[in-house]
Every structure is written in C-alpha cells, then in structure tokens.
Tab-separated table of C-alpha atoms (C1' of nucleotides) in Angstrom:
chain	number	residue	atom	x	y	z
A	1	MET	CA	-116.491	-18.250	-13.092
A	2	TYR	CA	-115.436	-14.647	-13.629
A	3	ASP	CA	-114.557	-14.164	-9.986
A	4	VAL	CA	-111.414	-16.241	-10.462
A	5	PHE	CA	-110.182	-13.471	-12.709
A	6	GLN	CA	-111.440	-10.807	-10.326
A	7	GLN	CA	-109.492	-12.369	-7.504
A	8	TYR	CA	-106.402	-12.516	-9.659
A	9	LEU	CA	-106.762	-8.809	-10.375
A	10	ASP	CA	-107.394	-7.998	-6.715
A	11	ASN	CA	-104.147	-9.735	-5.861
A	12	LYS	CA	-102.173	-7.631	-8.293
A	13	ILE	CA	-103.719	-4.166	-8.359
A	14	SER	CA	-106.288	-2.016	-6.539
A	15	LEU	CA	-109.253	-0.973	-8.583
A	16	SER	CA	-112.371	1.054	-7.880
A	17	ASP	CA	-115.699	-0.713	-8.193
A	18	ALA	CA	-116.357	1.271	-11.364
A	19	GLN	CA	-113.090	0.071	-12.858
A	20	LYS	CA	-113.808	-3.508	-11.907
A	21	GLU	CA	-117.196	-3.221	-13.534
A	22	ARG	CA	-115.649	-1.651	-16.614
A	23	ILE	CA	-113.202	-4.501	-17.048
A	24	ARG	CA	-115.871	-7.077	-16.463
A	25	SER	CA	-118.150	-5.477	-19.038
A	26	LEU	CA	-115.517	-5.804	-21.743
A	27	GLY	CA	-114.709	-9.461	-21.178
A	28	VAL	CA	-116.649	-12.516	-22.198
A	29	ILE	CA	-116.616	-15.982	-20.688
A	30	LYS	CA	-115.926	-18.722	-23.178
A	31	LYS	CA	-116.337	-22.333	-22.208
A	32	LEU	CA	-114.307	-25.013	-23.880
A	33	ARG	CA	-114.947	-28.689	-23.797
A	34	LYS	CA	-112.014	-31.051	-23.625
A	35	LYS	CA	-110.257	-31.172	-27.010
A	36	GLN	CA	-112.062	-28.070	-28.249
A	37	TYR	CA	-109.874	-25.570	-30.074
A	38	LEU	CA	-109.418	-22.053	-28.819
A	39	LEU	CA	-107.133	-21.301	-31.756
A	40	GLN	CA	-106.299	-23.308	-34.845
A	41	GLU	CA	-103.229	-23.032	-37.012
A	42	GLY	CA	-103.984	-20.554	-39.775
A	43	ASP	CA	-106.406	-18.506	-37.689
A	44	ILE	CA	-105.516	-14.998	-36.709
A	45	TRP	CA	-105.494	-14.511	-32.968
A	46	LYS	CA	-107.063	-11.242	-31.870
A	47	TYR	CA	-107.663	-11.644	-28.181
A	48	ASP	CA	-106.265	-11.553	-24.737
A	49	ALA	CA	-107.354	-14.595	-22.837
A	50	PHE	CA	-107.201	-15.602	-19.204
A	51	VAL	CA	-107.878	-19.141	-18.060
A	52	VAL	CA	-110.288	-19.260	-15.120
A	53	LYS	CA	-110.847	-23.002	-15.145
A	54	GLY	CA	-109.230	-26.056	-16.642
A	55	CYS	CA	-106.150	-26.238	-18.787
A	56	VAL	CA	-105.198	-25.500	-22.371
A	57	ARG	CA	-102.091	-26.324	-24.350
A	58	ASN	CA	-100.327	-24.358	-27.075
A	59	TYR	CA	-98.605	-26.508	-29.680
A	60	SER	CA	-97.288	-26.661	-33.200
A	61	VAL	CA	-97.565	-29.557	-35.611
A	62	ASP	CA	-94.596	-30.394	-37.836
A	63	GLU	CA	-94.577	-31.841	-41.368
A	64	LYS	CA	-94.570	-35.364	-40.003
A	65	GLY	CA	-97.672	-34.615	-37.977
A	66	ASN	CA	-95.856	-34.656	-34.651
A	67	GLU	CA	-97.117	-32.241	-32.039
A	68	HIS	CA	-94.701	-30.075	-30.108
A	69	ILE	CA	-96.077	-28.431	-27.028
A	70	ILE	CA	-94.936	-24.865	-26.509
A	71	GLY	CA	-96.778	-24.345	-23.257
A	72	PHE	CA	-99.627	-25.101	-20.913
A	73	SER	CA	-101.961	-22.562	-19.324
A	74	ILE	CA	-104.015	-23.568	-16.321
A	75	GLU	CA	-106.357	-21.397	-14.293
A	76	ASN	CA	-104.800	-18.058	-13.351
A	77	TRP	CA	-102.599	-17.990	-16.417
A	78	TRP	CA	-102.907	-16.186	-19.700
A	79	ALA	CA	-103.152	-17.937	-23.023
A	80	GLY	CA	-102.942	-16.955	-26.682
A	81	ASP	CA	-100.546	-16.342	-29.523
A	82	ARG	CA	-98.835	-13.014	-29.067
A	83	GLU	CA	-97.022	-13.332	-32.347
A	84	SER	CA	-100.204	-13.572	-34.385
A	85	LEU	CA	-101.791	-10.882	-32.230
A	86	LEU	CA	-98.953	-8.479	-32.820
A	87	SER	CA	-98.165	-9.198	-36.431
A	88	GLY	CA	-101.672	-9.883	-37.623
A	89	ALA	CA	-100.339	-12.963	-39.392
A	90	PRO	CA	-102.036	-16.369	-39.318
A	91	SER	CA	-100.976	-18.378	-36.336
A	92	ARG	CA	-98.548	-21.266	-36.618
A	93	PHE	CA	-99.888	-22.701	-33.397
A	94	ASN	CA	-102.900	-24.515	-32.065
A	95	ILE	CA	-104.456	-24.022	-28.689
A	96	ASP	CA	-106.928	-26.525	-27.360
A	97	ALA	CA	-108.392	-27.641	-24.069
A	98	ILE	CA	-106.850	-30.552	-22.188
A	99	GLU	CA	-109.738	-30.471	-19.736
A	100	ASP	CA	-113.143	-28.831	-19.834
A	101	SER	CA	-112.126	-25.243	-19.366
A	102	ALA	CA	-113.325	-21.673	-19.105
A	103	ILE	CA	-111.618	-18.573	-20.414
A	104	VAL	CA	-112.181	-14.867	-19.956
A	105	LEU	CA	-111.800	-13.446	-23.448
A	106	PHE	CA	-111.131	-9.837	-24.343
A	107	THR	CA	-110.894	-8.680	-27.896
A	108	HIS	CA	-107.517	-7.046	-28.204
A	109	GLU	CA	-109.231	-3.711	-28.884
A	110	ASN	CA	-111.113	-3.880	-25.632
A	111	PHE	CA	-107.996	-5.016	-23.861
A	112	GLU	CA	-106.080	-2.002	-25.152
A	113	LEU	CA	-108.939	0.195	-24.029
A	114	ILE	CA	-108.609	-1.154	-20.515
A	115	CYS	CA	-104.866	-0.590	-20.632
A	116	GLN	CA	-105.410	3.008	-21.659
A	117	GLU	CA	-108.103	3.710	-19.133
A	118	ILE	CA	-106.440	1.996	-16.211
A	119	PRO	CA	-102.673	2.523	-16.091
A	120	PRO	CA	-102.090	0.086	-13.226
A	121	PHE	CA	-103.704	-2.579	-15.383
A	122	LYS	CA	-101.236	-1.811	-18.112
A	123	ASP	CA	-98.375	-1.984	-15.656
A	124	MET	CA	-99.610	-5.350	-14.499
A	125	VAL	CA	-99.701	-6.604	-18.071
A	126	ASN	CA	-96.166	-5.425	-18.609
A	127	SER	CA	-94.871	-7.089	-15.527
A	128	ILE	CA	-96.523	-10.342	-16.580
A	129	LEU	CA	-94.767	-10.014	-19.884
A	130	GLN	CA	-91.458	-9.520	-18.083
A	131	ALA	CA	-92.032	-12.627	-16.029
A	132	SER	CA	-93.034	-14.614	-19.106
A	133	PHE	CA	-89.908	-13.591	-20.923
A	134	ILE	CA	-87.744	-14.576	-17.996
A	135	ALA	CA	-89.492	-17.926	-17.695
A	136	SER	CA	-88.986	-18.508	-21.372
A	137	GLN	CA	-85.275	-17.740	-21.139
A	138	ASN	CA	-84.979	-20.095	-18.215
A	139	ARG	CA	-86.658	-22.840	-20.158
A	140	ILE	CA	-84.101	-22.361	-22.908
A	141	GLN	CA	-81.303	-22.528	-20.395
A	142	VAL	CA	-82.633	-25.737	-18.888
A	143	SER	CA	-83.079	-27.313	-22.290
A	144	LEU	CA	-79.502	-26.459	-23.268
A	145	SER	CA	-77.832	-27.612	-20.094
A	146	ASN	CA	-79.610	-30.742	-19.027
A	147	THR	CA	-80.251	-34.380	-19.784
A	148	ALA	CA	-83.769	-35.676	-20.307
A	149	GLU	CA	-83.981	-36.794	-16.698
A	150	GLU	CA	-82.764	-33.472	-15.323
A	151	LYS	CA	-85.253	-31.633	-17.487
A	152	TYR	CA	-88.066	-33.747	-16.121
A	153	LEU	CA	-86.972	-33.190	-12.533
A	154	ALA	CA	-86.721	-29.456	-13.144
A	155	PHE	CA	-90.227	-29.539	-14.586
A	156	LEU	CA	-91.573	-31.393	-11.558
A	157	LYS	CA	-90.011	-28.831	-9.294
A	158	LYS	CA	-91.220	-25.828	-11.236
A	159	TYR	CA	-94.739	-27.043	-11.959
A	160	PRO	CA	-95.623	-29.584	-9.277
A	161	GLY	CA	-99.333	-29.177	-9.956
A	162	PHE	CA	-99.074	-30.192	-13.585
A	163	VAL	CA	-97.875	-33.757	-13.321
A	164	ASN	CA	-101.083	-35.302	-12.067
A	165	ARG	CA	-103.191	-33.322	-14.428
A	166	ILE	CA	-101.528	-33.331	-17.793
A	167	PRO	CA	-101.124	-36.534	-19.815
A	168	GLN	CA	-97.588	-37.801	-19.653
A	169	SER	CA	-97.208	-37.834	-23.385
A	170	MET	CA	-97.860	-34.100	-23.449
A	171	ILE	CA	-95.318	-33.439	-20.751
A	172	ALA	CA	-92.838	-35.454	-22.788
A	173	SER	CA	-93.588	-33.299	-25.804
A	174	TYR	CA	-93.172	-30.129	-23.761
A	175	LEU	CA	-89.797	-31.377	-22.586
A	176	GLY	CA	-88.677	-32.320	-26.078
A	177	MET	CA	-88.552	-36.074	-25.636
A	178	THR	CA	-90.666	-39.071	-26.653
A	179	PRO	CA	-93.323	-40.545	-24.351
A	180	GLU	CA	-91.296	-43.758	-24.149
A	181	THR	CA	-88.263	-41.891	-22.892
A	182	LEU	CA	-90.272	-40.065	-20.245
A	183	SER	CA	-91.902	-43.290	-19.153
A	184	ARG	CA	-88.515	-44.928	-18.697
A	185	ILE	CA	-87.159	-41.954	-16.813
A	186	ARG	CA	-90.080	-42.050	-14.428
A	187	THR	CA	-89.815	-45.716	-13.548
A	188	GLN	CA	-86.063	-45.348	-13.111
A	189	THR	CA	-86.421	-42.236	-10.977
A	190	ILE	CA	-89.013	-43.854	-8.740
A	191	ARG	CA	-86.761	-46.844	-8.124
A	192	LYS	CA	-83.862	-44.695	-6.980
B	1	MET	CA	-70.359	6.029	-30.182
B	2	TYR	CA	-73.560	7.243	-28.523
B	3	ASP	CA	-75.103	8.276	-31.827
B	4	VAL	CA	-75.708	4.614	-32.679
B	5	PHE	CA	-78.160	4.583	-29.799
B	6	GLN	CA	-79.545	7.969	-30.779
B	7	GLN	CA	-80.251	6.699	-34.264
B	8	TYR	CA	-81.916	3.625	-32.862
B	9	LEU	CA	-84.178	5.846	-30.773
B	10	ASP	CA	-84.895	8.153	-33.717
B	11	ASN	CA	-86.070	5.141	-35.677
B	12	LYS	CA	-88.496	4.108	-32.992
B	13	ILE	CA	-89.875	7.265	-31.395
B	14	SER	CA	-89.907	11.049	-31.834
B	15	LEU	CA	-88.281	12.994	-29.087
B	16	SER	CA	-87.672	16.663	-28.457
B	17	ASP	CA	-84.077	17.824	-28.265
B	18	ALA	CA	-84.525	18.301	-24.543
B	19	GLN	CA	-85.693	14.735	-24.147
B	20	LYS	CA	-82.814	13.419	-26.225
B	21	GLU	CA	-80.434	15.369	-24.090
B	22	ARG	CA	-82.109	14.084	-20.933
B	23	ILE	CA	-81.710	10.512	-22.008
B	24	ARG	CA	-78.143	11.051	-23.044
B	25	SER	CA	-77.292	12.668	-19.741
B	26	LEU	CA	-78.439	9.595	-17.825
B	27	GLY	CA	-76.482	7.037	-19.833
B	28	VAL	CA	-72.826	6.188	-19.707
B	29	ILE	CA	-70.655	4.637	-22.377
B	30	LYS	CA	-68.796	1.562	-21.242
B	31	LYS	CA	-66.116	0.043	-23.402
B	32	LEU	CA	-65.353	-3.627	-23.185
B	33	ARG	CA	-62.325	-5.356	-24.526
B	34	LYS	CA	-62.699	-8.786	-26.035
B	35	LYS	CA	-63.281	-11.360	-23.290
B	36	GLN	CA	-64.036	-8.683	-20.713
B	37	TYR	CA	-67.023	-9.382	-18.471
B	38	LEU	CA	-70.035	-7.121	-18.389
B	39	LEU	CA	-71.640	-9.369	-15.789
B	40	GLN	CA	-70.293	-12.317	-13.850
B	41	GLU	CA	-72.259	-15.122	-12.282
B	42	GLY	CA	-73.054	-14.135	-8.708
B	43	ASP	CA	-73.148	-10.411	-9.447
B	44	ILE	CA	-76.414	-8.560	-9.195
B	45	TRP	CA	-77.372	-6.902	-12.453
B	46	LYS	CA	-78.767	-3.401	-11.977
B	47	TYR	CA	-78.686	-1.852	-15.403
B	48	ASP	CA	-80.268	-1.503	-18.764
B	49	ALA	CA	-77.670	-1.870	-21.438
B	50	PHE	CA	-77.653	-1.233	-25.151
B	51	VAL	CA	-74.860	-2.463	-27.394
B	52	VAL	CA	-73.589	0.250	-29.730
B	53	LYS	CA	-70.568	-1.613	-30.997
B	54	GLY	CA	-69.283	-5.157	-31.045
B	55	CYS	CA	-70.921	-8.229	-29.633
B	56	VAL	CA	-71.515	-9.791	-26.243
B	57	ARG	CA	-72.776	-13.200	-25.257
B	58	ASN	CA	-74.930	-14.270	-22.346
B	59	TYR	CA	-74.155	-17.744	-21.016
B	60	SER	CA	-74.392	-20.093	-18.082
B	61	VAL	CA	-71.753	-22.524	-16.898
B	62	ASP	CA	-72.847	-25.959	-15.662
B	63	GLU	CA	-71.273	-28.150	-12.961
B	64	LYS	CA	-68.990	-29.785	-15.516
B	65	GLY	CA	-67.730	-26.383	-16.594
B	66	ASN	CA	-69.500	-26.461	-19.933
B	67	GLU	CA	-70.752	-23.141	-21.221
B	68	HIS	CA	-74.264	-22.818	-22.588
B	69	ILE	CA	-74.975	-19.723	-24.585
B	70	ILE	CA	-78.368	-18.189	-23.931
B	71	GLY	CA	-78.002	-15.361	-26.409
B	72	PHE	CA	-75.874	-12.939	-28.354
B	73	SER	CA	-76.310	-9.159	-28.479
B	74	ILE	CA	-74.666	-7.203	-31.260
B	75	GLU	CA	-74.916	-3.485	-31.946
B	76	ASN	CA	-78.494	-2.223	-31.803
B	77	TRP	CA	-79.570	-4.873	-29.359
B	78	TRP	CA	-80.107	-4.787	-25.637
B	79	ALA	CA	-78.159	-6.901	-23.186
B	80	GLY	CA	-78.403	-7.827	-19.537
B	81	ASP	CA	-80.046	-10.202	-17.111
B	82	ARG	CA	-83.656	-9.230	-16.558
B	83	GLU	CA	-84.132	-11.925	-13.960
B	84	SER	CA	-81.465	-10.586	-11.670
B	85	LEU	CA	-82.622	-7.033	-12.395
B	86	LEU	CA	-86.186	-7.795	-11.428
B	87	SER	CA	-85.634	-10.153	-8.528
B	88	GLY	CA	-82.524	-8.524	-7.102
B	89	ALA	CA	-80.995	-11.990	-6.853
B	90	PRO	CA	-77.423	-12.813	-7.886
B	91	SER	CA	-77.202	-13.660	-11.540
B	92	ARG	CA	-76.782	-17.221	-12.744
B	93	PHE	CA	-75.371	-15.931	-16.004
B	94	ASN	CA	-72.230	-14.414	-17.395
B	95	ILE	CA	-72.064	-11.761	-20.046
B	96	ASP	CA	-68.799	-11.034	-21.783
B	97	ALA	CA	-67.529	-9.451	-24.955
B	98	ILE	CA	-66.841	-11.605	-28.011
B	99	GLU	CA	-65.306	-8.605	-29.758
B	100	ASP	CA	-64.093	-5.245	-28.487
B	101	SER	CA	-67.421	-3.626	-27.759
B	102	ALA	CA	-69.155	-0.539	-26.469
B	103	ILE	CA	-72.312	-0.366	-24.411
B	104	VAL	CA	-74.615	2.448	-23.367
B	105	LEU	CA	-75.317	1.745	-19.724
B	106	PHE	CA	-78.181	3.110	-17.670
B	107	THR	CA	-78.582	2.317	-14.035
B	108	HIS	CA	-82.021	0.804	-13.706
B	109	GLU	CA	-83.082	3.763	-11.558
B	110	ASN	CA	-82.193	6.197	-14.287
B	111	PHE	CA	-83.832	3.998	-16.838
B	112	GLU	CA	-87.063	3.976	-14.862
B	113	LEU	CA	-86.824	7.742	-14.579
B	114	ILE	CA	-86.685	8.004	-18.349
B	115	CYS	CA	-89.646	5.670	-18.667
B	116	GLN	CA	-91.641	7.837	-16.295
B	117	GLU	CA	-90.686	11.097	-17.896
B	118	ILE	CA	-91.106	9.969	-21.489
B	119	PRO	CA	-94.089	7.678	-22.016
B	120	PRO	CA	-93.230	6.860	-25.651
B	121	PHE	CA	-89.895	5.588	-24.404
B	122	LYS	CA	-91.687	3.294	-22.007
B	123	ASP	CA	-93.932	2.075	-24.814
B	124	MET	CA	-90.880	1.342	-26.914
B	125	VAL	CA	-89.351	-0.667	-24.103
B	126	ASN	CA	-92.540	-2.647	-23.755
B	127	SER	CA	-92.751	-3.419	-27.402
B	128	ILE	CA	-89.147	-4.606	-27.362
B	129	LEU	CA	-90.059	-6.874	-24.512
B	130	GLN	CA	-92.986	-8.237	-26.513
B	131	ALA	CA	-90.733	-8.952	-29.448
B	132	SER	CA	-88.137	-10.575	-27.208
B	133	PHE	CA	-90.715	-12.846	-25.682
B	134	ILE	CA	-91.994	-13.875	-29.084
B	135	ALA	CA	-88.465	-14.547	-30.321
B	136	SER	CA	-87.809	-16.623	-27.252
B	137	GLN	CA	-90.952	-18.704	-27.782
B	138	ASN	CA	-89.973	-19.246	-31.385
B	139	ARG	CA	-86.562	-20.433	-30.344
B	140	ILE	CA	-88.198	-22.977	-28.075
B	141	GLN	CA	-90.418	-24.107	-30.901
B	142	VAL	CA	-87.473	-24.540	-33.237
B	143	SER	CA	-85.498	-26.445	-30.640
B	144	LEU	CA	-88.409	-28.823	-30.023
B	145	SER	CA	-89.268	-29.502	-33.640
B	146	ASN	CA	-85.989	-29.747	-35.497
B	147	THR	CA	-82.860	-31.797	-36.017
B	148	ALA	CA	-79.437	-30.298	-35.420
B	149	GLU	CA	-79.092	-29.475	-39.111
B	150	GLU	CA	-82.489	-27.811	-39.337
B	151	LYS	CA	-81.727	-25.739	-36.269
B	152	TYR	CA	-78.504	-24.542	-37.841
B	153	LEU	CA	-80.225	-23.644	-41.103
B	154	ALA	CA	-82.943	-21.783	-39.209
B	155	PHE	CA	-80.236	-19.897	-37.336
B	156	LEU	CA	-78.480	-18.951	-40.581
B	157	LYS	CA	-81.731	-17.639	-41.961
B	158	LYS	CA	-82.705	-15.701	-38.874
B	159	TYR	CA	-79.305	-14.215	-38.086
B	160	PRO	CA	-77.310	-14.139	-41.333
B	161	GLY	CA	-74.945	-11.526	-39.951
B	162	PHE	CA	-73.838	-13.662	-37.030
B	163	VAL	CA	-72.177	-16.569	-38.772
B	164	ASN	CA	-69.081	-14.779	-39.974
B	165	ARG	CA	-68.666	-12.993	-36.752
B	166	ILE	CA	-69.253	-15.408	-33.940
B	167	PRO	CA	-66.938	-18.382	-33.352
B	168	GLN	CA	-68.511	-21.571	-34.553
B	169	SER	CA	-68.143	-23.260	-31.206
B	170	MET	CA	-70.315	-20.562	-29.659
B	171	ILE	CA	-72.975	-20.947	-32.296
B	172	ALA	CA	-72.927	-24.664	-31.588
B	173	SER	CA	-73.451	-23.957	-27.916
B	174	TYR	CA	-76.308	-21.575	-28.678
B	175	LEU	CA	-77.947	-24.276	-30.769
B	176	GLY	CA	-77.468	-26.917	-28.102
B	177	MET	CA	-74.967	-29.110	-29.913
B	178	THR	CA	-71.232	-29.814	-29.735
B	179	PRO	CA	-68.744	-27.968	-31.953
B	180	GLU	CA	-67.890	-31.278	-33.649
B	181	THR	CA	-71.499	-31.836	-34.609
B	182	LEU	CA	-71.837	-28.337	-36.035
B	183	SER	CA	-68.597	-28.729	-37.962
B	184	ARG	CA	-69.856	-31.934	-39.543
B	185	ILE	CA	-73.221	-30.398	-40.355
B	186	ARG	CA	-71.514	-27.525	-42.109
B	187	THR	CA	-69.256	-29.599	-44.316
B	188	GLN	CA	-72.169	-31.862	-45.170
B	189	THR	CA	-74.434	-28.929	-45.951
B	190	ILE	CA	-71.861	-27.269	-48.177
B	191	ARG	CA	-71.407	-30.429	-50.224
B	192	LYS	CA	-75.095	-30.740	-50.918
C	1	DT	C1'	-41.161	-14.158	-37.204
C	2	DG	C1'	-42.173	-17.790	-34.780
C	3	DA	C1'	-43.848	-19.978	-30.592
C	4	DA	C1'	-48.174	-20.366	-28.135
C	5	DG	C1'	-52.827	-20.704	-27.652
C	6	DG	C1'	-57.040	-21.077	-29.748
C	7	DT	C1'	-60.322	-22.934	-33.161
C	8	DC	C1'	-61.901	-26.040	-36.635
C	9	DT	C1'	-61.857	-30.461	-38.820
C	10	DT	C1'	-61.852	-35.339	-39.218
C	11	DG	C1'	-61.999	-40.115	-37.558
C	12	DA	C1'	-63.212	-43.936	-34.272
C	13	DT	C1'	-66.126	-45.177	-30.669
C	14	DT	C1'	-69.711	-44.710	-27.185
C	15	DT	C1'	-74.060	-43.307	-25.459
C	16	DA	C1'	-78.498	-41.263	-24.872
C	17	DT	C1'	-82.539	-41.107	-26.960
C	18	DA	C1'	-85.655	-42.301	-30.925
C	19	DT	C1'	-88.020	-45.648	-33.318
C	20	DC	C1'	-90.608	-49.759	-33.949
C	21	DA	C1'	-93.551	-53.131	-31.952
C	22	DA	C1'	-96.214	-55.621	-28.680
C	23	DT	C1'	-98.611	-55.719	-24.098
C	24	DT	C1'	-100.866	-53.910	-20.356
C	25	DA	C1'	-103.569	-50.028	-18.030
C	26	DT	C1'	-106.710	-46.598	-18.022
C	27	DT	C1'	-110.342	-43.740	-19.726
C	28	DT	C1'	-114.386	-42.912	-22.640
C	29	DT	C1'	-118.514	-43.904	-24.585
C	30	DC	C1'	-122.644	-46.107	-25.902
D	1	DG	C1'	-120.557	-52.190	-17.420
D	2	DA	C1'	-118.651	-54.134	-21.642
D	3	DA	C1'	-116.492	-52.606	-25.817
D	4	DA	C1'	-113.720	-49.317	-27.912
D	5	DA	C1'	-110.464	-45.953	-27.826
D	6	DT	C1'	-106.550	-43.831	-25.749
D	7	DA	C1'	-102.466	-43.742	-22.837
D	8	DA	C1'	-98.557	-45.841	-20.526
D	9	DT	C1'	-95.183	-49.448	-20.127
D	10	DT	C1'	-91.675	-52.531	-21.632
D	11	DG	C1'	-88.432	-54.699	-24.837
D	12	DA	C1'	-85.428	-54.928	-29.012
D	13	DT	C1'	-83.073	-52.325	-32.256
D	14	DA	C1'	-81.514	-48.215	-34.809
D	15	DT	C1'	-79.576	-43.724	-35.048
D	16	DA	C1'	-78.245	-39.008	-34.194
D	17	DA	C1'	-75.276	-36.770	-31.635
D	18	DA	C1'	-71.676	-36.882	-27.847
D	19	DT	C1'	-67.275	-38.061	-26.510
D	20	DC	C1'	-62.501	-38.992	-27.036
D	21	DA	C1'	-58.485	-38.153	-29.641
D	22	DA	C1'	-55.338	-36.395	-33.049
D	23	DG	C1'	-53.945	-33.318	-36.534
D	24	DA	C1'	-54.549	-28.991	-39.386
D	25	DC	C1'	-55.220	-24.323	-39.433
D	26	DC	C1'	-55.290	-19.880	-37.849
D	27	DT	C1'	-54.487	-15.657	-34.874
D	28	DT	C1'	-51.861	-12.862	-31.941
D	29	DC	C1'	-48.573	-10.784	-29.578
D	30	DA	C1'	-43.552	-11.098	-27.578
DNA sequence: TGAAGGTCTTGATTTATATCAATTATTTTC
DNA sequence: GAAAATAATTGATATAAATCAAGACCTTCA
C-alpha cells in the first residue's frame, strides 16, 4: 500500500534510504471503507493525507441538505482541509470515501518535521500547492465562462479517468448542476 | 510608493536593513494608467508583482468577446498569472488597471534570488500561496452553493472595500452574472 | 460647457437549468 | 438470486437569470 506513495515521491525528488525510512516511519496507513468519513463537518483537520488507493470526495452541505462537491482525490493525490489545518477552526467540509480507499496519514506536526528535515520535500509540497492553486483558478475560469455542457466536456477532457469511476450525480454536483441536467447533457452529447 | 510594499513586508517578517535594501534594489516601480495593460493574452508572464496603489483586474475573454473576471488586486495584494509564470506558456488572461495604479515588479529570476537569500521571505510567499489557495476553494464553494443574491452578499461581506471602487459590471462578471442581474439584485436588496 | 462615451437602471421577453414526479437501470445486501 | 436500496433517465412544468432594448445618469476631456 505504502509503496504507491513511495513511488510518487521517487518521481518527484531523490531521497536517501534513511530519508525514505524517516518519512515512512512518520506516516500511518488508514483504510477507509466506502462511505466512511475521513473528516466530518465540525471536526478540526490536523493532518496531511495522501490517497494511495480508491477515491475520496470533499464536499459541503448547505442549509437545505444539498451536497456540493468541492473536489475529488484519487490515488496519487492529496486530500484534506487546508483551511481548518491552517486556522485551527472546525471544518465546514466533509470528506468521505467513494470507494474502499487507503490513505497515508501524517499528523501535521510530523509533516512539518519532514519538511524541516528534508528541504526538497518541502519544495515538492510547495510546488504541489502552486499547481493546486492554478488548477483552482482554472476551475473558476471554466465555471464563469461556460455553459453546463461545455463544463462537462472540459471535465471529461481534464479528468478522463474520473467519469467511469465517480457516480454521475457527484460529477453533476462538482460541476454545479443537477443530476438531471447532466443526464440530459450526456444523452444529447452522445447523439451528436 | 515603494514604502507601501516595505510596510507590508515589515508586517509579515523581520528583515535587516541590508536585506530590505537588497529586496528594494531588485524591484522596479511600474506605473499604470487606468485601462493600461500589465499583461495581455498571449504574452508570457515572467514577474512577481505587488500592487502598491490602485487596482488591477485579471480576466479572460471568451469567443463571443465577453470578459470574465478571475480576480481583482488592490494595494497590498499580489497580481500576475502564476500559470504562465510556471509553465512558460503564453497567458490566457489579461491584466489591466481599473484605476491609475502602481506596481512593484520583480522579474521572477530576481524574485527567486530573494527567496533563496532570505528564507523568511520564501516562507512568507508560501503562506500567501496557502491563503490564496484557500480563498480560491472558498470561492468555488460559494459559487456552487448560492444564488446570485447570496453570492453578491457574500462578496460584500468579504470585500467591503471593493464595492465603491470597482464598476458594478465588473463585480457582476466576477460573480458570474450579468450586469442587469446584479443591478436588479441591488435595488431589491436595498428595498428589503 | 457641452458633446461623447460609458455605466447603471428598468422593462419585456426568451432561455437554460432547476424542480417535481414517475419509470427504468443498476448496485447492494441478506 | 430475489428484495431492497440507490442511481440514472425521461417528461412536464416552473423559475432564475440571460438577452434584447431603451432611457437615465454620470464622467471626462476638447
């Protein structure tokens, strides 16, 4: 399980065996069954988490009880609530597993330790953050400029692996439309 | 002009006089007249830029010629296109001045130099990036969960200083609605 | 100071998407 | 492997917001 994370690291930075061992010793594997929460609204998030297997979603629930999906994390992506982590405030989000999943969990303290001890690790983290910010800005741009259909097509293009894995209703939520609308778009698009 | 940036730095990190001088020596003040471009679509963005006076907007233009505002930067905020900066690809965005403005400009090379020479500066940059990412995620959450009116009210609350400064049509664009819709929302809201 | 060019408002109409509701598929689970 | 639960489709209708259009209200700069 852990070797998925190890391979990810190997792809990004070079580490000595001692460093690899150090990182490994500070992380813990957490398994999640489908629908199990990793984080519930109101909890304080204190970790850095890397998905090694499966898929989790990050979502908020509004007053009407509707869920709005902020993001998905599949294997080789990070997950968590940076806002709660940074501010120490209770999270406004939920994270749960869409499939049976496995996560490498670091307490934020341990994670900071690693960052201090291994500068290239810290640099990696920062460049991930850069990329995440850019992706987030792009998502905003797409959502401002496009119709429901265009948003769906852009999603397909950007995350081709997600469509056959994530329930359609969740993709609809991620795209800011109802499941009915997405369903109609799909049948129309196929017929074109 | 520059002392706005100096004060910003003083609020965030402690620097020796030599370090302050070093930073200052690597930056350049650029003045922008209203409507003047800081970046045009197709250009490659190679800077780090801090607004010391005025206000700029970052926007994309779609095939129909409609502008979609990604963000505003007023004094004490950073501006630029991180995607183009990082990837080296031509920018898909435009940045121009909404008011007569002034910017402290660092070439990205110089900026990296500063980051290397002054670790607390680098840490500051990273924590800004964190905050930007969080803000961006929150904007996505708001845009998924709320009606046009709620989005406007959330905007008012989050950026009270912007409303009397930025043309309403641009705020509408930022919020993903037409100027007519925003105008109606405002008159309705006032009458409540 | 007074055109000229923007910007905001207001009204009438259209349109994309949401909502409500029923039916059919597809998974889960015992 | 049948029953139950969940997800996706399809149709009818409602609604929020867009579009089109005209007039009012400002700036600004010649």
